[in-house]
């Protein structure tokens, strides 16, 4: 009633034009929306905006053209769940407790950007991959998430109220559609924060059926260090993630020979007859090609590399198309102007560098992650940002953007001033800590990266130090830690490492730092 009276008064008292202006002011004053598109294992090396010349990623590149590309975005712990936990809470793994993918359930009772934003009046939702264990998510008005890693075809989703629903189709398309549906039914009078969590481009790299074979005519360049012998790097030698030995013909490259059990391949098992027909029509041809060529030794490893690239990049093409679709939706619904859209991966990935797939190591390809964002009127189109940012910076940035108070516990730094071209202190050193000690046999380690050097301490599995001069050795092939000429440098970097450990309160690393070689 009271509002009606005010409205009548306003109508009488003001010129219609003035009233419109006033209303526009009210609408514009609404706090900005946030859309975080978070993919899985998407390597920056495979994105054209990041310099890949063999393929195009027009969806992601739009963000670079209309917004900013971050050249130096890094993660705290290069693995799925832990990176997401760091993004959500703005803290390192030892603070949020989610140190690895296998031994933990995320504790949702802690502070997160979702909770802070929800409390301050935002509508919050997470759609797609979350991968934080079995606990019921908190801080979200709506969720529709894949159980664990989820499935590429005809996936199940666990939705608000803990019900499970199976959808027919391809996971990236479904997640995009689900996100649009949520945007359609949200309350437009409130700002929103939406996380679109894609499963792509996670192993076992299965594209939408329409993208099968998309890159079959391209012969991909082998990375310079594809046939790495791991000299001077004990932990690199001990891993189990090579294309040559670890990558499996059936499981990864979908080449089933007679006797291979299809029953264990959940993804294929759940396809419809029609989907299976298209799938096998494609992969049976690949199998015939393999049999005809019958490569051996290095030639077989290179054949596997080409197949890996083709499947991975086709999966990435399905992802890229859907990112374009989400951007189109925002544009067509008048949402682009007042929305910060971010695209990033939970970590980087090896595309044959060092002979590998997977991630985990503090070496550049997995430590660094692609990150691009658009925020019209604030970020200058075509910006390239070379400051160090980390996944823990997102939570404080989002809260800052929503005019909220960043909880003391959060360890990231809001990069909003960087976007606004205001004074921004940032950081000169990056701290990293990886814990998991299982699949792919990557030894736990922690370390720092400065603008020129990287110092890593491996422990638990391999006990060793590594030091790289990134200026002279950007591919991290020569560990110079034991070089007597580097002693002074190593000592000063160790001091910096101790400082970072103390700053972030990583007691476990502090204890290990004081022991061993
Ligand atoms: C699965 C994969 C691994 C991968 C982990 C973690 N194996 O276990 O290759 O390293 O996930 O990935 S698979 O054959 O089952 O795909 S993460 O992105 O979830 O951290
Ligand atoms: Ca991942």
XYZ file of C-alpha atoms and ligand atoms in Angstrom:
538
model
C 0.000 0.000 0.000
C 2.678 2.365 1.078
C 4.644 1.650 -2.082
C 1.606 2.324 -4.241
C 1.075 5.675 -2.620
C 4.683 6.601 -3.193
C 4.407 5.508 -6.794
C 1.300 7.706 -7.317
C 3.054 10.582 -5.702
C 6.122 10.066 -7.867
C 4.019 9.872 -11.026
C 2.280 13.120 -10.204
C 5.307 14.941 -8.949
C 7.796 14.081 -11.664
C 8.018 14.440 -15.394
C 7.796 10.992 -17.035
C 11.277 11.361 -18.533
C 12.795 12.197 -15.183
C 11.024 9.229 -13.620
C 12.506 6.886 -16.209
C 15.958 8.238 -15.491
C 15.423 7.730 -11.789
C 14.259 4.146 -12.312
C 17.225 3.450 -14.549
C 19.409 4.706 -11.714
C 17.775 2.279 -9.287
C 18.200 -0.651 -11.684
C 21.783 0.264 -12.381
C 22.563 0.582 -8.710
C 21.869 -3.144 -8.270
C 25.063 -4.837 -7.224
C 26.817 -6.685 -10.060
C 26.027 -10.278 -10.908
C 28.748 -12.902 -10.986
C 29.005 -15.835 -13.362
C 31.947 -18.143 -12.770
C 32.407 -20.698 -15.531
C 34.746 -23.266 -14.056
C 36.023 -26.065 -16.245
C 38.100 -29.076 -15.337
C 41.661 -29.783 -16.485
C 41.537 -27.295 -19.363
C 45.082 -26.461 -20.476
C 45.836 -22.820 -21.348
C 48.151 -24.151 -24.087
C 45.071 -25.351 -25.992
C 43.256 -21.988 -26.067
C 43.758 -19.734 -29.082
C 43.617 -16.577 -26.925
C 46.652 -17.999 -25.094
C 48.548 -18.418 -28.343
C 47.571 -21.835 -29.677
C 47.838 -21.567 -33.458
C 46.572 -24.994 -34.448
C 42.981 -24.686 -33.272
C 40.459 -21.941 -32.507
C 38.445 -21.395 -29.312
C 36.100 -18.556 -30.327
C 33.855 -18.795 -27.221
C 36.681 -18.286 -24.740
C 38.478 -15.822 -27.006
C 35.419 -13.570 -26.834
C 36.210 -12.970 -23.171
C 39.761 -11.957 -24.104
C 38.476 -9.560 -26.760
C 35.677 -8.077 -24.674
C 37.533 -8.228 -21.357
C 40.834 -9.349 -19.890
C 43.167 -12.291 -20.282
C 45.169 -13.199 -17.195
C 48.589 -14.471 -18.157
C 49.705 -15.352 -14.668
C 46.817 -17.043 -12.882
C 47.911 -19.898 -10.605
C 46.406 -22.427 -8.200
C 47.207 -23.352 -4.600
C 47.030 -27.126 -5.125
C 46.749 -28.439 -8.657
C 43.940 -30.927 -8.354
C 40.184 -30.867 -8.740
C 38.423 -30.826 -5.339
C 41.194 -28.961 -3.497
C 41.248 -26.204 -6.117
C 37.475 -25.820 -5.917
C 37.657 -25.732 -2.111
C 40.279 -22.951 -2.384
C 38.103 -21.041 -4.846
C 35.025 -21.331 -2.649
C 36.714 -20.447 0.640
C 39.563 -18.148 -0.435
C 41.961 -20.296 1.605
C 44.807 -22.792 1.158
C 44.071 -26.500 1.599
C 45.534 -26.659 5.126
C 42.974 -24.040 6.214
C 39.876 -25.363 4.422
C 40.846 -28.972 5.199
C 40.265 -30.362 1.688
C 43.816 -31.388 0.876
C 43.227 -34.148 -1.628
C 40.505 -35.750 -3.702
C 40.472 -39.089 -1.988
C 40.520 -38.721 1.796
C 38.160 -35.832 2.489
C 34.639 -34.513 2.418
C 34.474 -30.745 2.197
C 33.286 -29.154 5.412
C 30.529 -26.793 4.281
C 30.132 -25.235 7.711
C 33.058 -22.884 6.947
C 32.954 -19.433 5.330
C 32.653 -19.321 1.560
C 31.928 -16.657 -1.019
C 28.592 -18.379 -1.652
C 27.588 -18.023 1.995
C 28.723 -14.422 2.316
C 26.954 -13.404 -0.896
C 23.798 -15.300 -0.014
C 23.643 -13.602 3.385
C 24.062 -10.223 1.730
C 21.056 -10.746 -0.545
C 22.491 -12.511 -3.591
C 20.773 -15.481 -5.180
C 23.354 -18.217 -5.369
C 23.552 -21.373 -7.450
C 26.081 -24.015 -8.489
C 25.296 -26.078 -11.546
C 27.474 -28.906 -12.875
C 30.660 -30.365 -11.481
C 31.547 -29.545 -7.879
C 33.490 -32.602 -6.717
C 33.737 -31.756 -3.021
C 32.651 -35.088 -1.552
C 29.226 -36.201 -0.341
C 28.269 -33.453 2.118
C 25.201 -31.383 1.362
C 26.263 -28.022 -0.103
C 25.600 -24.879 1.927
C 25.326 -21.253 0.865
C 23.455 -22.110 -2.299
C 19.808 -21.318 -3.060
C 19.978 -23.949 -5.766
C 22.352 -26.693 -6.783
C 22.266 -29.297 -9.481
C 25.583 -31.067 -9.331
C 27.218 -34.135 -10.802
C 27.890 -36.906 -8.303
C 31.702 -37.007 -7.970
C 33.342 -36.827 -11.389
C 30.009 -37.266 -13.165
C 29.429 -38.809 -16.571
C 29.836 -37.381 -20.074
C 26.712 -38.983 -21.551
C 23.234 -39.139 -20.033
C 24.577 -37.883 -16.689
C 22.906 -37.903 -13.286
C 22.563 -34.695 -11.261
C 22.000 -34.353 -7.529
C 19.693 -31.432 -6.950
C 18.538 -29.246 -4.073
C 16.658 -31.483 -1.660
C 19.102 -34.309 -2.411
C 17.155 -35.875 -5.242
C 18.931 -37.502 -8.167
C 17.778 -36.985 -11.737
C 19.157 -38.459 -14.935
C 19.268 -36.286 -18.047
C 19.508 -37.482 -21.608
C 22.292 -35.962 -23.698
C 25.799 -34.607 -23.421
C 26.973 -33.251 -20.090
C 28.352 -29.858 -21.218
C 25.173 -29.076 -23.188
C 22.995 -30.092 -20.243
C 24.937 -28.011 -17.709
C 24.691 -24.953 -19.977
C 20.954 -25.462 -20.397
C 20.422 -26.034 -16.683
C 22.276 -22.781 -15.988
C 20.048 -20.896 -18.440
C 16.947 -22.445 -16.888
C 18.015 -21.262 -13.466
C 18.679 -17.764 -14.778
C 15.217 -17.777 -16.370
C 13.454 -18.594 -13.117
C 15.556 -16.490 -10.734
C 14.183 -13.358 -9.077
C 15.357 -10.511 -11.339
C 15.053 -7.972 -8.538
C 18.090 -9.458 -6.780
C 21.689 -9.806 -7.906
C 22.954 -13.347 -8.490
C 26.086 -15.412 -8.288
C 26.119 -18.490 -10.487
C 28.858 -21.088 -10.768
C 28.700 -23.169 -13.943
C 30.972 -26.124 -13.234
C 31.887 -28.077 -16.339
C 33.139 -31.647 -16.329
C 34.995 -31.070 -19.597
C 37.872 -31.470 -20.301
C 38.485 -34.135 -17.643
C 39.798 -37.587 -18.444
C 38.614 -39.638 -20.398
C 38.051 -36.746 -22.845
C 34.726 -37.608 -24.457
C 33.346 -35.003 -26.868
C 29.748 -34.341 -27.808
C 28.904 -36.771 -30.593
C 28.675 -33.895 -33.090
C 32.327 -33.046 -32.344
C 33.766 -36.528 -32.865
C 36.551 -36.322 -35.420
C 36.595 -32.526 -35.516
C 40.414 -32.354 -35.549
C 41.199 -35.550 -37.426
C 42.897 -33.619 -40.227
C 45.375 -31.892 -37.946
C 48.733 -33.345 -37.062
C 49.533 -31.791 -33.693
C 53.025 -30.527 -32.884
C 54.887 -32.605 -30.327
C 56.025 -30.486 -27.383
C 59.781 -29.885 -27.419
C 60.259 -31.914 -24.236
C 57.909 -34.768 -25.135
C 60.705 -37.355 -24.846
C 61.929 -36.052 -21.486
C 64.409 -38.332 -19.677
C 63.784 -36.602 -16.308
C 67.486 -36.195 -15.593
C 68.126 -34.153 -12.398
C 64.434 -34.453 -11.357
C 63.776 -37.462 -9.156
C 60.061 -36.811 -8.563
C 59.453 -36.217 -12.254
C 61.076 -39.559 -12.978
C 58.922 -41.378 -10.397
C 55.481 -40.275 -11.663
C 52.956 -42.493 -13.378
C 51.294 -40.192 -15.888
C 53.031 -40.662 -19.203
C 51.316 -40.973 -22.537
C 53.771 -43.775 -23.312
C 53.131 -46.007 -20.309
C 50.174 -44.779 -18.231
C 47.661 -43.820 -20.915
C 45.477 -46.802 -21.691
C 44.289 -47.802 -25.144
C 40.746 -48.785 -24.152
C 40.065 -46.596 -21.139
C 41.625 -43.391 -22.482
C 41.764 -43.758 -26.223
C 38.604 -45.848 -26.673
C 40.255 -48.562 -28.737
C 38.589 -51.740 -27.570
C 40.131 -55.003 -28.676
C 38.336 -58.324 -28.516
C 38.323 -59.430 -24.909
C 38.403 -55.898 -23.432
C 35.530 -55.614 -21.025
C 32.994 -53.037 -22.111
C 30.979 -53.658 -18.997
C 33.462 -51.734 -16.848
C 33.259 -48.675 -19.077
C 30.399 -46.894 -17.373
C 30.312 -44.068 -19.863
C 29.759 -46.332 -22.831
C 27.396 -48.605 -20.917
C 24.957 -45.792 -20.221
C 24.732 -44.580 -23.825
C 21.538 -45.130 -25.795
C 21.653 -47.508 -28.767
C 21.763 -44.534 -31.120
C 24.591 -42.831 -29.252
C 26.555 -46.087 -29.183
C 26.084 -46.489 -32.935
C 27.636 -43.082 -33.666
C 30.362 -43.654 -31.098
C 31.486 -47.010 -32.451
C 31.134 -45.939 -36.078
C 33.812 -43.351 -35.271
C 36.147 -45.301 -32.981
C 36.037 -48.507 -35.032
C 37.529 -46.531 -37.921
C 40.305 -45.299 -35.623
C 40.940 -48.864 -34.533
C 41.183 -49.997 -38.149
C 43.699 -47.208 -38.809
C 45.763 -48.326 -35.819
C 45.743 -51.921 -37.008
C 46.781 -50.859 -40.504
C 49.669 -48.722 -39.294
C 50.634 -51.002 -36.379
C 53.086 -48.459 -34.913
C 55.659 -49.619 -32.383
C 57.900 -47.945 -29.787
C 58.102 -44.151 -30.122
C 55.839 -44.256 -33.161
C 53.109 -45.837 -31.011
C 53.614 -43.200 -28.303
C 53.271 -40.483 -30.944
C 50.144 -42.145 -32.306
C 48.696 -42.117 -28.772
C 49.646 -38.443 -28.410
C 47.796 -37.560 -31.627
C 44.700 -39.451 -30.484
C 44.861 -37.850 -27.038
C 45.063 -34.384 -28.582
C 42.174 -35.072 -30.929
C 39.827 -36.407 -28.240
C 40.814 -33.768 -25.699
C 40.494 -30.864 -28.139
C 37.176 -32.114 -29.493
C 35.904 -32.234 -25.899
C 37.257 -28.709 -25.464
C 35.448 -27.627 -28.648
C 32.133 -28.812 -27.172
C 33.021 -26.823 -24.055
C 33.994 -23.730 -26.000
C 30.734 -23.760 -27.972
C 28.795 -23.902 -24.695
C 30.781 -21.022 -23.208
C 29.799 -19.012 -26.290
C 26.206 -20.051 -25.684
C 26.278 -18.830 -22.085
C 27.738 -15.491 -23.238
C 25.016 -15.225 -25.916
C 22.372 -15.837 -23.276
C 23.734 -13.063 -21.067
C 23.940 -10.684 -24.048
C 20.454 -11.487 -25.299
C 18.890 -11.065 -21.875
C 20.413 -7.711 -21.060
C 22.623 -9.240 -18.373
C 26.079 -8.631 -19.810
C 26.448 -5.056 -18.728
C 26.156 -5.595 -14.998
C 27.776 -9.020 -14.784
C 31.331 -10.103 -14.106
C 31.862 -13.262 -16.150
C 34.926 -15.359 -15.426
C 36.190 -18.360 -17.295
C 38.849 -20.493 -15.654
C 39.924 -24.078 -15.163
C 40.432 -25.714 -11.760
C 44.081 -26.139 -12.804
C 46.239 -26.541 -15.872
C 47.061 -29.806 -17.632
C 49.914 -31.478 -19.510
C 49.396 -31.815 -23.221
C 52.425 -34.007 -23.778
C 54.938 -31.676 -22.097
C 57.443 -33.933 -20.266
C 55.626 -36.793 -22.032
C 52.633 -36.395 -19.708
C 48.909 -35.978 -19.334
C 47.291 -35.084 -15.933
C 48.408 -32.315 -13.543
C 49.479 -32.185 -9.826
C 53.057 -30.931 -10.260
C 54.104 -27.384 -9.456
C 55.669 -27.156 -12.929
C 54.098 -24.440 -15.044
C 51.622 -26.362 -17.223
C 49.600 -27.592 -14.234
C 50.353 -24.883 -11.654
C 49.157 -22.167 -14.010
C 45.549 -22.051 -15.156
C 43.671 -20.169 -17.871
C 41.644 -17.239 -16.542
C 39.735 -14.636 -18.518
C 37.003 -12.236 -17.532
C 34.599 -9.676 -18.855
C 32.975 -6.807 -16.997
C 31.826 -4.097 -19.403
C 32.438 -0.541 -18.288
C 35.059 -1.685 -15.773
C 37.506 -3.936 -17.630
C 38.905 -2.380 -20.774
C 38.299 -4.723 -23.733
C 41.448 -6.497 -24.874
C 43.300 -6.085 -21.555
C 46.192 -8.427 -20.822
C 47.004 -8.784 -17.133
C 50.468 -9.924 -16.121
C 50.090 -9.623 -12.337
C 50.125 -12.804 -10.300
C 46.651 -13.864 -9.205
C 45.587 -17.126 -7.556
C 42.426 -19.187 -7.264
C 42.100 -18.072 -3.604
C 41.656 -14.486 -4.864
C 38.251 -15.127 -6.387
C 36.307 -15.325 -3.104
C 37.576 -11.966 -1.761
C 37.132 -10.389 -5.210
C 33.500 -11.505 -5.424
C 32.761 -10.262 -1.908
C 34.511 -6.982 -2.654
C 32.445 -6.590 -5.811
C 29.273 -7.126 -3.788
C 30.360 -4.440 -1.303
C 30.723 -7.019 1.452
C 33.300 -7.461 4.194
C 35.898 -10.120 3.366
C 36.178 -12.559 6.312
C 39.604 -12.390 8.019
C 40.099 -16.081 7.464
C 40.272 -15.664 3.690
C 43.863 -15.625 2.444
C 43.377 -14.407 -1.109
C 43.706 -10.820 -2.270
C 40.810 -9.080 -4.009
C 41.893 -8.170 -7.534
C 38.948 -5.833 -8.048
C 41.257 -2.764 -7.877
C 43.337 -4.331 -10.651
C 40.221 -4.554 -12.828
C 39.277 -0.989 -11.970
C 42.755 0.289 -12.738
C 43.190 1.393 -9.139
C 46.113 0.926 -6.790
C 46.736 -2.785 -6.332
C 49.565 -4.289 -4.300
C 49.189 -7.935 -5.346
C 52.039 -10.365 -4.705
C 55.526 -11.117 -6.020
C 55.764 -14.694 -4.786
C 53.382 -17.592 -5.276
C 53.089 -20.342 -2.675
C 51.989 -23.881 -3.576
C 51.297 -27.106 -1.669
C 50.214 -30.428 -3.195
C 49.379 -33.357 -0.876
C 47.856 -36.326 -2.685
C 50.031 -39.412 -2.647
C 48.306 -42.016 -4.781
C 47.068 -42.164 -8.371
C 49.718 -41.005 -10.875
C 52.441 -41.304 -8.219
C 53.249 -37.617 -7.901
C 55.138 -37.016 -4.671
C 53.655 -34.454 -2.269
C 55.504 -31.131 -2.472
C 55.391 -27.458 -1.634
C 57.315 -24.513 -2.981
C 57.459 -20.968 -4.246
C 57.652 -19.234 -7.568
C 59.154 -15.797 -7.855
C 59.318 -13.768 -11.063
C 62.469 -15.630 -12.077
C 62.900 -18.773 -9.997
C 61.022 -21.763 -8.683
C 62.019 -23.688 -5.562
C 60.251 -26.962 -4.770
C 60.548 -29.313 -1.826
C 59.280 -32.870 -2.445
C 58.510 -35.018 0.616
C 56.800 -38.204 1.786
C 57.457 -40.198 -1.357
C 60.510 -38.528 -2.845
C 62.743 -36.464 -0.548
C 64.349 -33.781 -2.683
C 64.735 -30.109 -3.537
C 64.419 -28.649 -7.016
C 65.427 -25.225 -8.241
C 64.743 -23.811 -11.697
C 65.839 -20.634 -13.415
C 62.663 -19.960 -15.383
C 64.332 -17.323 -17.503
C 67.010 -19.704 -18.794
C 64.955 -22.868 -18.509
C 61.237 -22.108 -18.975
C 60.420 -25.780 -19.577
C 61.855 -26.779 -16.176
C 64.243 -29.431 -17.462
C 67.340 -28.706 -15.417
C 67.243 -28.774 -11.644
C 70.118 -26.532 -10.488
C 69.580 -26.982 -6.760
C 72.813 -28.954 -6.280
C 74.948 -26.616 -8.378
C 77.452 -25.051 -5.900
C 77.169 -21.747 -7.774
C 73.477 -21.626 -6.836
C 73.993 -22.031 -3.107
C 73.535 -18.360 -2.233
C 70.452 -18.147 -4.433
C 68.997 -21.348 -2.925
C 69.556 -20.003 0.589
C 67.774 -16.755 -0.153
C 64.876 -18.553 -1.861
C 64.586 -20.852 1.135
C 64.233 -17.795 3.324
C 61.436 -16.569 1.090
C 59.803 -20.004 1.225
C 59.946 -19.960 5.035
C 58.354 -16.517 4.974
C 55.493 -17.712 2.771
C 54.922 -20.809 4.907
C 54.687 -18.588 7.955
C 52.468 -16.044 6.222
C 49.921 -18.674 5.241
C 50.253 -20.617 8.503
C 51.146 -23.936 6.845
C 52.390 -25.817 9.924
C 52.822 -29.146 8.141
C 55.157 -27.569 5.574
C 56.997 -25.717 8.351
C 57.732 -29.002 10.122
C 58.942 -30.711 6.932
C 60.983 -27.680 5.885
C 63.078 -28.045 9.010
C 63.948 -31.685 8.302
C 65.718 -33.808 5.689
C 68.262 -32.869 3.053
C 40.480 -39.603 -11.932
C 41.373 -39.824 -13.164
C 42.785 -39.380 -12.881
C 42.797 -37.979 -12.347
C 41.919 -37.910 -11.106
C 41.849 -36.555 -10.456
N 41.340 -41.177 -13.567
O 40.801 -40.488 -10.911
O 43.546 -39.476 -14.066
O 44.099 -37.561 -12.033
O 40.598 -38.279 -11.475
O 41.325 -35.623 -11.333
S 40.079 -41.696 -14.460
O 40.603 -42.722 -15.332
O 39.115 -42.230 -13.547
O 39.541 -40.573 -15.196
S 40.556 -34.410 -10.748
O 40.415 -33.435 -11.820
O 39.308 -34.885 -10.271
O 41.398 -33.873 -9.700
Ca 40.671 -30.952 -12.364
